[in-house]
Coordinates of C-alpha atoms and ligand atoms in Angstrom, one line a residue:
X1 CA -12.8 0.5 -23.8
X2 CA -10.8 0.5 -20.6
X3 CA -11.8 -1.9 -18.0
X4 CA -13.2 0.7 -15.0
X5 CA -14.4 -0.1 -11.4
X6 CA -16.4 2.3 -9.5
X7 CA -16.9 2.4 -6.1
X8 CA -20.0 4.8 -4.5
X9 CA -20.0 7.0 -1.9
X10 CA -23.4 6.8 -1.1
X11 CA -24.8 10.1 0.6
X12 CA -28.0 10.5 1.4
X13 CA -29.8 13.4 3.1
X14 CA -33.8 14.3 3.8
X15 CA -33.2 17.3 1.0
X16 CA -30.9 15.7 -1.1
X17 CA -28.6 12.8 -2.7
X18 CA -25.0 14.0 -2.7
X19 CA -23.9 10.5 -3.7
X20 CA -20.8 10.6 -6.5
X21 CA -18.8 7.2 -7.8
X22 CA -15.3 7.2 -7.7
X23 CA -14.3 5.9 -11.2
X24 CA -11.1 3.5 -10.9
X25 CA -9.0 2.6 -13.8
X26 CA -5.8 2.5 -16.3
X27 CA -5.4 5.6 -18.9
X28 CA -8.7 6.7 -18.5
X29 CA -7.5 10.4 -17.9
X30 CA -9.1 11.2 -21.2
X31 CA -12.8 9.7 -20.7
X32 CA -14.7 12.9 -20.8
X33 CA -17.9 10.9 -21.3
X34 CA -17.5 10.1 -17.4
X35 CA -17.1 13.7 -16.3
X36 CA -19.9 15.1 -18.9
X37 CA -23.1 14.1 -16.8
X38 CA -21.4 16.1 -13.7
X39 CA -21.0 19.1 -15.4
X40 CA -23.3 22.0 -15.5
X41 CA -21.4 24.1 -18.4
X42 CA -19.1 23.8 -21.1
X43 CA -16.6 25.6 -19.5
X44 CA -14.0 24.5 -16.5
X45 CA -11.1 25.9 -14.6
X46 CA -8.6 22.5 -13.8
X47 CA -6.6 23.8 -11.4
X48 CA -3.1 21.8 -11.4
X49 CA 0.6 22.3 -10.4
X50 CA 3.9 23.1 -12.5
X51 CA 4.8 19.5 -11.8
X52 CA 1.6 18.2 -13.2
X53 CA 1.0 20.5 -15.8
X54 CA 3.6 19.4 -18.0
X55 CA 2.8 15.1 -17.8
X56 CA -1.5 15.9 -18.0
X57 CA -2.8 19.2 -18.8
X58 CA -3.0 19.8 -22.2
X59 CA -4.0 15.7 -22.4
X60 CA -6.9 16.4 -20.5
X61 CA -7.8 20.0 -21.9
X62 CA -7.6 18.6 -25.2
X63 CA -10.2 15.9 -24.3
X64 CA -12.2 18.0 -23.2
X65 CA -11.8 20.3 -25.7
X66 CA -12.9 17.1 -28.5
X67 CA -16.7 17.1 -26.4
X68 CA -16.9 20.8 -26.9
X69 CA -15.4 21.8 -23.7
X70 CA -14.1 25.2 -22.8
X71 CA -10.7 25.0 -20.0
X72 CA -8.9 28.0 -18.1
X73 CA -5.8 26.3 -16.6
X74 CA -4.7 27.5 -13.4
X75 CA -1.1 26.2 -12.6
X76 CA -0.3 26.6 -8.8
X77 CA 3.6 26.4 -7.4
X78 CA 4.5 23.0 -6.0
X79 CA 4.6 21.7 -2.5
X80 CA 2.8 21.5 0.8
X81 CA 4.5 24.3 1.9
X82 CA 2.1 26.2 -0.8
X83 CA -0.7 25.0 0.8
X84 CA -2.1 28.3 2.7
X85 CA -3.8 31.7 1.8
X86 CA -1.4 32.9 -0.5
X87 CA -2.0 30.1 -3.0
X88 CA -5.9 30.2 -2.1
X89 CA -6.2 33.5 -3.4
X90 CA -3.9 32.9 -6.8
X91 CA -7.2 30.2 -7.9
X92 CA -9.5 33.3 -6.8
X93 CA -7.5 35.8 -8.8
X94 CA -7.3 33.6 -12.1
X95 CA -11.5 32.6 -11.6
X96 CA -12.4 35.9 -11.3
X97 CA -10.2 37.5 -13.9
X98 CA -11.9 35.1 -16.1
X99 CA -15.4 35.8 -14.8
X100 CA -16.1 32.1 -13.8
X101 CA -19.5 31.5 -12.9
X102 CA -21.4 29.7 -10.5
X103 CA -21.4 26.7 -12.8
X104 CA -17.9 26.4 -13.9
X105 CA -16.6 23.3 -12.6
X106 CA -13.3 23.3 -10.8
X107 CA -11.2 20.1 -11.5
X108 CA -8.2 19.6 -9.3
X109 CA -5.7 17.7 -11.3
X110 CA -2.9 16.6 -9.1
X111 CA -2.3 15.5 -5.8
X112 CA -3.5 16.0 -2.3
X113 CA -2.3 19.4 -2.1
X114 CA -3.9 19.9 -4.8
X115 CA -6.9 18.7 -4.3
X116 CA -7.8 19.9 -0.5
X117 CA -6.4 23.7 -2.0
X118 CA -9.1 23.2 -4.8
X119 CA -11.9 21.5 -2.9
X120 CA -11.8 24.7 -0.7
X121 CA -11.6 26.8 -3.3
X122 CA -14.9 25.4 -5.0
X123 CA -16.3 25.7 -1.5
X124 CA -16.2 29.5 -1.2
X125 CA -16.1 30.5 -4.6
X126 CA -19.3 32.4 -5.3
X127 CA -20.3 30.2 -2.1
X128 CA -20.2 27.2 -3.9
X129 CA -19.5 25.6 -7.1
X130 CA -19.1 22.2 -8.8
X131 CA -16.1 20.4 -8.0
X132 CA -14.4 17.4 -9.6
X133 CA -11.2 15.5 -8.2
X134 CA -8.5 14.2 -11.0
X135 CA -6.0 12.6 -8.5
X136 CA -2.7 11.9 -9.8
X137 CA -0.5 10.5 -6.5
X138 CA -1.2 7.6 -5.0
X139 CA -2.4 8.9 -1.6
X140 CA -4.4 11.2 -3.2
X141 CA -6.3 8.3 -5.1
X142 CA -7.0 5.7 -1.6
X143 CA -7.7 9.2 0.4
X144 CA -7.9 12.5 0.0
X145 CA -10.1 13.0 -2.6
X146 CA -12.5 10.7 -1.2
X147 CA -14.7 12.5 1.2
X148 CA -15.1 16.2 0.5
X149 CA -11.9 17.3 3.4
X150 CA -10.8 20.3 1.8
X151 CA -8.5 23.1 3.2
X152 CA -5.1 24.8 3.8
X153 CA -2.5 24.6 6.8
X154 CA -1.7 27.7 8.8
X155 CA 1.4 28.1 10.3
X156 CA 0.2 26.9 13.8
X157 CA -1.7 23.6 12.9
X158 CA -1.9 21.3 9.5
X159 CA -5.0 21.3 8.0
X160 CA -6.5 24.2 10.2
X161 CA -8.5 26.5 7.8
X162 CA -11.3 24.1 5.6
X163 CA -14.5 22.9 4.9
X164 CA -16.3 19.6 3.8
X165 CA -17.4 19.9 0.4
X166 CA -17.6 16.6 -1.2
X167 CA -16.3 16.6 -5.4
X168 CA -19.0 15.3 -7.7
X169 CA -16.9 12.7 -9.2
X170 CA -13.5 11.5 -8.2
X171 CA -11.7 10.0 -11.7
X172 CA -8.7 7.9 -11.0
X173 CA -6.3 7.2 -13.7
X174 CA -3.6 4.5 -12.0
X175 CA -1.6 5.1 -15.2
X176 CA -1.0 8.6 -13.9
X177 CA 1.1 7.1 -11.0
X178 CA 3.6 5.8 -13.5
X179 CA 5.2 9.7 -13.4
X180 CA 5.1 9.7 -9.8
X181 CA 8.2 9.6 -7.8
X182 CA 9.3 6.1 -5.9
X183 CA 9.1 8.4 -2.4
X184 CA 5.9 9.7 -3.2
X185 CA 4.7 6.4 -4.2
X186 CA 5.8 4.9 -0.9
X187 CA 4.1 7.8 1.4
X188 CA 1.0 6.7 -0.2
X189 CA 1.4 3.6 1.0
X190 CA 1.5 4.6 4.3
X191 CA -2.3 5.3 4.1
X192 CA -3.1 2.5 2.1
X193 CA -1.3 0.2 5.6
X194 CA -3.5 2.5 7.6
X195 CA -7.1 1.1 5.9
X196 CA -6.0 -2.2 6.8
X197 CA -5.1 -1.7 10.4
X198 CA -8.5 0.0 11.1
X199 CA -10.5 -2.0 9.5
X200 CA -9.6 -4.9 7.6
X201 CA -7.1 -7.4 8.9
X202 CA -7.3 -9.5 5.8
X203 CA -6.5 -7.0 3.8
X204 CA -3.3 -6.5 5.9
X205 CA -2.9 -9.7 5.4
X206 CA -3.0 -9.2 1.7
X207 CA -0.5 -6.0 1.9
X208 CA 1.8 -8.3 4.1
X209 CA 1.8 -10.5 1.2
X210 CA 1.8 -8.4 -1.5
X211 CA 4.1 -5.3 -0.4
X212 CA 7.0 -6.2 -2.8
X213 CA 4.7 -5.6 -5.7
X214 CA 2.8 -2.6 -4.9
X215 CA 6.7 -1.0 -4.4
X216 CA 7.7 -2.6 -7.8
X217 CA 4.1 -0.7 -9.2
X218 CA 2.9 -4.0 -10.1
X219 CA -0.4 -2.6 -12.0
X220 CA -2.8 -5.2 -10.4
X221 CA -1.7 -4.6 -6.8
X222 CA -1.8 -1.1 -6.9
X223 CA -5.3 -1.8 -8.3
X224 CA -6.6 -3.9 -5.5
X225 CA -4.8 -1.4 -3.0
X226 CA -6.6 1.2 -4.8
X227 CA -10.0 0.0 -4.9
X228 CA -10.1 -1.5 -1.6
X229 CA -8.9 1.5 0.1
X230 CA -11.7 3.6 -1.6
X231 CA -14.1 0.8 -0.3
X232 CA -13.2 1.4 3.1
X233 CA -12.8 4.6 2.8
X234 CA -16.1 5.2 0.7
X235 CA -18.5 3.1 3.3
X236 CA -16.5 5.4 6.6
X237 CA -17.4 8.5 5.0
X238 CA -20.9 6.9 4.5
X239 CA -21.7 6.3 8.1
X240 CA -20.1 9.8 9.4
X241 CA -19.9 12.5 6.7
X242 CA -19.2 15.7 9.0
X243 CA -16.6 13.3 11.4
X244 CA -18.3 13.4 14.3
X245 CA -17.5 9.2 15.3
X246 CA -16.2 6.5 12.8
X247 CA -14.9 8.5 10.3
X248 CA -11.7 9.8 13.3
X249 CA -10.7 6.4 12.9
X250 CA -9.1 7.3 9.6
X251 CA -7.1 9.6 11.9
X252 CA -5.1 6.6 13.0
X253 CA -1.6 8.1 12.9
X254 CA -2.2 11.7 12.4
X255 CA -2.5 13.2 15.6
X256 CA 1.2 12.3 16.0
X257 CA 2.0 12.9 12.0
X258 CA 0.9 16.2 11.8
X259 CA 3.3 17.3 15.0
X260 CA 5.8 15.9 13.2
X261 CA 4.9 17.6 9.7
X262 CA 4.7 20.8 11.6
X263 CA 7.5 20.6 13.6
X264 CA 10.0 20.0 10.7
X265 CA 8.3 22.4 8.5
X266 CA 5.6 21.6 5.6
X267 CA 7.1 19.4 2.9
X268 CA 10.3 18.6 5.1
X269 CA 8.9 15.2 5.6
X270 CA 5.9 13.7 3.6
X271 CA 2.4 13.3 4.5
X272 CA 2.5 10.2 4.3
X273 CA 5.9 9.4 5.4
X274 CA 4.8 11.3 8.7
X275 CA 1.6 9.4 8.9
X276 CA 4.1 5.9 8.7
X277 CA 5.8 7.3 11.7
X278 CA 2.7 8.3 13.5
X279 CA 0.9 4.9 13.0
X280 CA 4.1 3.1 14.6
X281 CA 3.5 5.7 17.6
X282 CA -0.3 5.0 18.0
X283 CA 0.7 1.1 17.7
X284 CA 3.4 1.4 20.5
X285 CA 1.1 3.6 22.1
X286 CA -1.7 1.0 21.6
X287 CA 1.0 -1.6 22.9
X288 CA 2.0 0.6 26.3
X289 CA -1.8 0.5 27.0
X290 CA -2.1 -3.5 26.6
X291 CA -4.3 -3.0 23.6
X292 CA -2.2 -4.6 21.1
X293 CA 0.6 -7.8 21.5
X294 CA 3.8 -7.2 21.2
X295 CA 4.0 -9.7 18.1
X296 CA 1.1 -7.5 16.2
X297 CA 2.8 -4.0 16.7
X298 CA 6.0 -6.1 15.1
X299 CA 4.4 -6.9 12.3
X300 CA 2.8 -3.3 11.7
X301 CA 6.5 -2.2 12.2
X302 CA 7.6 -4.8 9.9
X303 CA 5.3 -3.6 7.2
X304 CA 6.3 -0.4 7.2
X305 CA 9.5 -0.9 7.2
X306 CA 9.0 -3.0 3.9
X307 CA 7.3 -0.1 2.4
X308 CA 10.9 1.7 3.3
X309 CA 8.8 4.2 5.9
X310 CA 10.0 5.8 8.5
X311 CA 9.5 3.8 11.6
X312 CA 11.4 6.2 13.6
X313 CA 9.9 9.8 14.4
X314 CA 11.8 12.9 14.4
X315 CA 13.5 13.6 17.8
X316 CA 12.0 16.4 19.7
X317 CA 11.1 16.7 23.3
X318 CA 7.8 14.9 24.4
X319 CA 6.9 18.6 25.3
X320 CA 7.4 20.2 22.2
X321 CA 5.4 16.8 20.6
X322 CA 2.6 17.6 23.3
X323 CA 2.3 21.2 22.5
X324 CA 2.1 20.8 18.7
X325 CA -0.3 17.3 19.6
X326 CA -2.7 19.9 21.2
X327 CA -3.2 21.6 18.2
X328 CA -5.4 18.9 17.2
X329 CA -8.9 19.2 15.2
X330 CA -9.7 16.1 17.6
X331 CA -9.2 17.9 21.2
X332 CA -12.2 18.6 22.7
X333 CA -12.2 21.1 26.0
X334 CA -8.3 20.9 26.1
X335 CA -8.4 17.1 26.1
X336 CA -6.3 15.3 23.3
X337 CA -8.6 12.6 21.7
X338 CA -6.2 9.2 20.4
X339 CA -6.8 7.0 17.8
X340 CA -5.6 3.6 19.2
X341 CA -5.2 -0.4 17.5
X342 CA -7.6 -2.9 19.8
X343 CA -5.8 -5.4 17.2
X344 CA -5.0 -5.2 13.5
X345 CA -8.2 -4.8 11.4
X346 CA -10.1 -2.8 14.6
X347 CA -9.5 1.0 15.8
X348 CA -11.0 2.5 18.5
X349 CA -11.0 5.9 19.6
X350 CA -9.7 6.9 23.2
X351 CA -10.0 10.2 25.5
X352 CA -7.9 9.4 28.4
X353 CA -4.5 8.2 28.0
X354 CA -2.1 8.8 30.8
X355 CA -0.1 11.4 30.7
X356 CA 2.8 9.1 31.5
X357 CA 2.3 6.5 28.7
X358 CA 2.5 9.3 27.0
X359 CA 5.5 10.6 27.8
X360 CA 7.0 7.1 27.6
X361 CA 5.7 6.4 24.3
X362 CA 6.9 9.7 22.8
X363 CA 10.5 8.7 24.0
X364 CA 10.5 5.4 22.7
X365 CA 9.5 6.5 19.3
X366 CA 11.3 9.1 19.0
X367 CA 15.4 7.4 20.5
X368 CA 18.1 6.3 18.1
X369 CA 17.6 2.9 17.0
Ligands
NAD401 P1 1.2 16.3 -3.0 O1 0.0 16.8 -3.5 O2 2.2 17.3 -2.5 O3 1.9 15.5 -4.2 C1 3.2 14.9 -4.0 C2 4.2 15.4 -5.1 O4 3.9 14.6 -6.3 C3 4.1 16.8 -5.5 O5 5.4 17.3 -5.8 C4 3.2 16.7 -6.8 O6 3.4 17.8 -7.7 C5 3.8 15.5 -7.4 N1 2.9 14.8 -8.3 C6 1.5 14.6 -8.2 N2 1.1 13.7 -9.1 C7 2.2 13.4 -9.8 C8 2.4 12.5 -10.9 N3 1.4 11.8 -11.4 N4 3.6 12.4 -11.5 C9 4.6 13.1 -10.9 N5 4.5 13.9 -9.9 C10 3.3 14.0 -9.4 O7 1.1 15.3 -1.9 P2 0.1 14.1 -1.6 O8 0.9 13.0 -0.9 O9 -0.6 13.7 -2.9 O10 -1.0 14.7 -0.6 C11 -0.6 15.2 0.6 C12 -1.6 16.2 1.1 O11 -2.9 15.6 1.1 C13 -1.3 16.8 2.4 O12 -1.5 18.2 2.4 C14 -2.4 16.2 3.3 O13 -2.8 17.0 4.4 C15 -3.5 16.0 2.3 N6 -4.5 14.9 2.7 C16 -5.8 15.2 2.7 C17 -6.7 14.3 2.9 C18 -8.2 14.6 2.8 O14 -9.0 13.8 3.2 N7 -8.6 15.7 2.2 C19 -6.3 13.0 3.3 C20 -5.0 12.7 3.3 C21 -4.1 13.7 3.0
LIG402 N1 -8.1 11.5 5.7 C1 -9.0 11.4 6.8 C2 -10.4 11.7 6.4 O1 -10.7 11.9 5.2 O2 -11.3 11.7 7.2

């Protein structure tokens, strides 16, 4: 039997315990017995990619198939640039063409894309049904399919149109990242960096240290990396389901990644490669306010750099950054909210940054080195 970890996310309400473990571990794609006590029919739509499909489909339907369960397969184009309506409605064409009921499990088998186009899918479909998170990149397996964000983009903002609906169990095969493309690979890492800054200095410590091996796919780094980052990530979402205090810390980054994703158009750069450039904007940012020593944003710059992420954002005018910036799920009455670095291992969340430190950080980041 293969060795598993599994982390909790432990959620509790008055009505009802939404609680689900995230199951950690090599070649364990095809351990139905995990996924059996979650489902609520022999019969489940895994909704996957043309990328995917081909490396883990039939694996998994034919496991499933060996406990007596029923799959309809539901392969979605590639890329984030698929992430919208269009692609919404191909997984509500194919589950109602099949007459999938309120207890047909979806599985999204993939990556983030994936995953938050699925999640939202189980969300609506028939106003709700089971939903079960296969992730097969590595930023999908430290984040996204920890914590029930689901949704699409829409032309004007990333990540616009969604609901929370949190999966019922999140299986993570790290032997699934041994397909995955070096780039990809490396984006994930970007968020993986980003647990550490937040909220655990020794573990940046640890990534300082350890960096060369997660980017050679050493097996046990990329299992620490893994299960810590679902710890952190597992106890945030604890304490602040719905987002409305700690859980914006994961943010850290974003505010000034998604700008940049938008501005270049979907899938131009990577999520996660836009996230490295975004931290390094929050950390000069952080720096420009006297929050963080100049030795501490060099060794955040320094990291990603090892990673081979962009340190260096795309150059547009601080104006066009601002007005894309705005489009933020964090602005609150017009007023941008930032994610800030009081020191590696603490984030704290600010509402009023200068408009000239602003200005002044967005030129920095964005010059010619
Ligand atoms: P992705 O889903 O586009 O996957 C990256 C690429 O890798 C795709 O081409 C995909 O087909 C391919 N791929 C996936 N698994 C593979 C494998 N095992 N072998 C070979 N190829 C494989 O991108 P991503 O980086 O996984 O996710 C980014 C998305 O996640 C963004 O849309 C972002 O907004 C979202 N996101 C959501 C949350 C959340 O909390 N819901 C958090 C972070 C990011
Ligand atoms: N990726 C940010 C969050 O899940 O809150």
């Amino acid at each position: 039997m293969n060795d598993i970890q599994t982390v909790k996310v432990a959620l509790f309400s008055a009505e009802q315990d939404r609680s689900y473990p995230i199951h950690i571990g090599k070649e364990i794609l095809e351990r139905v017995d995990l996924l059996l006590p979650h489902l609520l029919q022999k019969r489940v739509a895994i909704v996957t990619n043309t990328t995917v499909a081909p490396f883990y489909l039939d694996r998994l339907r034919a496991a499933l198939e060996k406990h007596g369960i029923l799959s309809v397969s539901i392969v979605l184009p590639d890329g984030e640039d698929h992430k919208n309506w269009q692609t919404l409605n191909l997984i509500f064409d194919a589950l109602l063409e099949q007459r999938c009921e309120r207890k047909t499990a979806l599985i999204a088998l993939g990556g983030g894309v994936i995953g938050d186009l699925t999640g939202f899918a189980a969300a609506t479909y028939l106003r709700g049904v089971p939903f079960v998170q296969i992730p097969t990149t590595l930023l999908a397996q430290v984040d996204s399919s920890v914590g029930g964000k689901t949704g699409i983009n829409h032309p004007l903002g990333k990540n616009m149109i969604g609901a929370f609906y949190q999966p019922r169990l999140v299986l993570t095969d790290s032997a699934t990242l041994d397909t995955l493309p070096d780039r990809e690979l490396r984006a994930g890492i970007a968020e993986v960096i980003k647990y550490g800054l937040i909220r655990d200095a020794h573990f940046f410590d640890w990534l300082e240290q350890n960096m060369t091996r997660l980017i050679a796919r050493d097996a046990d780094a990329l299992s620490k990396a893994i299960y810590r980052s679902c710890e952190i990530k597992a106890e945030i979402v604890a304490a602040d389901e719905r987002e409305s205090g700690v859980r914006s810390l994961l943010n850290l980054g974003h505010t000034f990644g998604h700008a940049i994703e938008n501005a270049m158009g979907y899938g131009v750069w990577l999520h996660g490669e836009a996230v490295a450039a975004g931290t390094i904007m929050a950390a000069e940012l952080s720096k420009q306010l006297k929050l963080i020593s100049e030795s501490d944003f060099g060794r955040i710059r320094r990291l990603f750099q090892m990673a081979d992420l962009p340190v260096i954002a795309p150059k547009f005018s601080p104006d066009d950054y601002l007005s894309l910036m705005r489009l933020d799920k964090k602005v609150e009455e017009g007023n941008m909210h930032f994610i800030l670095l009081k020191r590696i291992g603490e984030a704290v969340m600010s509402h009023d940054v200068p408009a000239s430190i602003l200005t002044e950080t967005l030129l920095t980041c964005t010059a010619n080195e």
